[in-house]
Tab-separated table of C-alpha atoms in Angstrom:
chain	number	residue	atom	x	y	z
A	1	MET	CA	18.796	2.854	-11.902
A	2	SER	CA	15.328	4.076	-12.801
A	3	ALA	CA	13.283	1.148	-11.463
A	4	PHE	CA	12.918	-0.160	-7.940
A	5	GLY	CA	10.651	-2.393	-5.896
A	6	HIS	CA	9.306	-5.903	-6.123
A	7	PHE	CA	5.664	-5.918	-5.097
A	8	PHE	CA	5.016	-2.412	-6.353
A	9	ARG	CA	7.559	-1.859	-9.094
A	10	VAL	CA	8.157	1.819	-9.806
A	11	THR	CA	9.972	3.067	-12.893
A	12	THR	CA	10.785	6.740	-13.376
A	13	ALA	CA	11.649	8.633	-16.549
A	14	GLY	CA	12.489	12.205	-17.434
A	15	GLU	CA	14.613	14.920	-15.912
A	16	SER	CA	13.877	18.029	-13.897
A	17	HIS	CA	15.276	20.093	-16.768
A	18	GLY	CA	13.335	18.196	-19.476
A	19	LYS	CA	9.779	18.443	-20.798
A	20	SER	CA	8.265	16.171	-18.142
A	21	VAL	CA	8.837	13.485	-15.560
A	22	SER	CA	6.917	10.218	-15.575
A	23	CYS	CA	6.348	7.242	-13.354
A	24	ILE	CA	5.014	3.768	-14.105
A	25	ILE	CA	3.706	1.716	-11.192
A	26	GLU	CA	3.347	-2.010	-11.844
A	27	ASN	CA	1.711	-4.804	-9.851
A	28	CYS	CA	-0.857	-2.591	-8.172
A	29	PRO	CA	-3.918	-4.733	-7.471
A	30	PRO	CA	-7.229	-3.824	-9.085
A	31	GLY	CA	-9.996	-2.080	-7.219
A	32	LEU	CA	-7.983	0.322	-5.054
A	33	ALA	CA	-9.253	3.896	-4.885
A	34	LEU	CA	-6.794	6.221	-6.634
A	35	ALA	CA	-7.189	9.694	-8.069
A	36	GLU	CA	-4.893	12.534	-9.024
A	37	SER	CA	-6.165	14.327	-5.910
A	38	ASP	CA	-4.561	11.576	-3.783
A	39	ILE	CA	-1.130	12.310	-5.257
A	40	GLN	CA	-1.277	16.079	-5.749
A	41	PRO	CA	-0.858	17.096	-2.072
A	42	GLN	CA	2.561	15.421	-2.011
A	43	LEU	CA	3.659	17.304	-5.118
A	44	ASN	CA	2.375	20.546	-3.621
A	45	ARG	CA	4.689	20.032	-0.627
A	46	ARG	CA	7.786	20.251	-2.826
A	47	ARG	CA	6.515	22.815	-5.316
A	48	PRO	CA	9.151	25.402	-6.312
A	49	GLY	CA	8.781	29.093	-5.551
A	50	GLN	CA	7.540	28.655	-1.987
A	51	SER	CA	10.554	30.143	-0.244
A	52	ALA	CA	13.635	32.261	-0.845
A	53	ILE	CA	15.879	29.185	-1.067
A	54	THR	CA	13.999	27.380	-3.846
A	55	THR	CA	13.925	28.055	-7.556
A	56	PRO	CA	11.707	30.989	-8.547
A	57	ARG	CA	10.352	29.056	-11.523
A	58	ASP	CA	6.588	28.839	-11.483
A	59	GLU	CA	6.021	25.126	-11.979
A	60	LYS	CA	2.495	23.929	-11.253
A	61	ASP	CA	3.587	20.293	-10.799
A	62	ARG	CA	0.163	18.919	-11.756
A	63	VAL	CA	0.043	15.132	-11.938
A	64	THR	CA	-1.987	13.371	-14.612
A	65	ILE	CA	-2.938	9.696	-14.468
A	66	HIS	CA	-2.878	8.394	-18.038
A	67	SER	CA	-3.571	4.703	-17.596
A	68	GLY	CA	-4.234	1.972	-15.072
A	69	VAL	CA	-7.094	3.813	-13.352
A	70	GLU	CA	-10.698	4.118	-14.425
A	71	ALA	CA	-13.573	5.760	-12.544
A	72	GLY	CA	-11.278	6.305	-9.546
A	73	ARG	CA	-10.254	2.633	-9.195
A	74	THR	CA	-7.062	0.859	-10.182
A	75	LEU	CA	-7.426	-1.699	-12.969
A	76	GLY	CA	-4.523	-3.990	-12.095
A	77	THR	CA	-2.645	-2.831	-15.193
A	78	PRO	CA	0.418	-0.524	-15.105
A	79	ILE	CA	-0.352	2.984	-13.909
A	80	LEU	CA	1.278	5.818	-15.858
A	81	LEU	CA	1.665	9.181	-14.135
A	82	THR	CA	3.178	12.290	-15.718
A	83	VAL	CA	4.052	15.757	-14.484
A	84	PRO	CA	4.882	18.285	-17.215
A	85	ASN	CA	7.686	20.802	-16.737
A	86	GLU	CA	6.101	23.961	-18.097
A	87	ASP	CA	9.126	26.154	-17.388
A	88	HIS	CA	11.905	23.788	-18.433
A	89	ARG	CA	15.099	25.406	-19.655
A	90	PRO	CA	17.619	22.776	-20.687
A	91	ARG	CA	19.879	25.503	-22.085
A	92	ASP	CA	20.459	26.651	-18.485
A	93	TYR	CA	22.467	23.440	-18.066
A	94	GLY	CA	24.658	23.883	-21.118
A	95	ASP	CA	27.888	22.660	-19.539
A	96	ALA	CA	26.365	19.160	-19.108
A	97	THR	CA	27.986	18.660	-15.699
A	98	ILE	CA	24.578	17.720	-14.305
A	99	ASP	CA	24.908	14.451	-16.167
A	100	LEU	CA	28.162	13.692	-14.336
A	101	TYR	CA	27.775	15.098	-10.820
A	102	PRO	CA	24.792	15.262	-8.456
A	103	ARG	CA	23.734	18.798	-7.591
A	104	PRO	CA	23.745	19.737	-3.893
A	105	SER	CA	20.274	20.147	-2.353
A	106	HIS	CA	18.665	18.571	-5.401
A	107	ALA	CA	16.785	15.335	-5.959
A	108	ASP	CA	19.843	13.952	-7.779
A	109	TRP	CA	21.300	12.861	-4.427
A	110	THR	CA	18.089	11.193	-3.305
A	111	TYR	CA	17.646	9.499	-6.649
A	112	LEU	CA	21.132	8.010	-6.573
């Protein structure tokens, strides 16, 4: 399931080992203040490479708002957010078991 919610409907796309992850937020009312700087601190909290137990990959995890916001205010139309994976290596997952089994200590568990 990649979509959840009723009032704010959130749909996700992409994989941690792909080129990017995206999110579409629907039903957000117009006129709310929203900027990438509102979202970025949350991404910074989970950024890889911050401790010995996380991946050493140097992902910046920089969010970009592509639509649904203009001049720092929501428009009432769907909001598209993307975060590129600059250091993605799908070949590292060649056995394809990640498609069948959630990985321990990974977002797969939370997502499911």
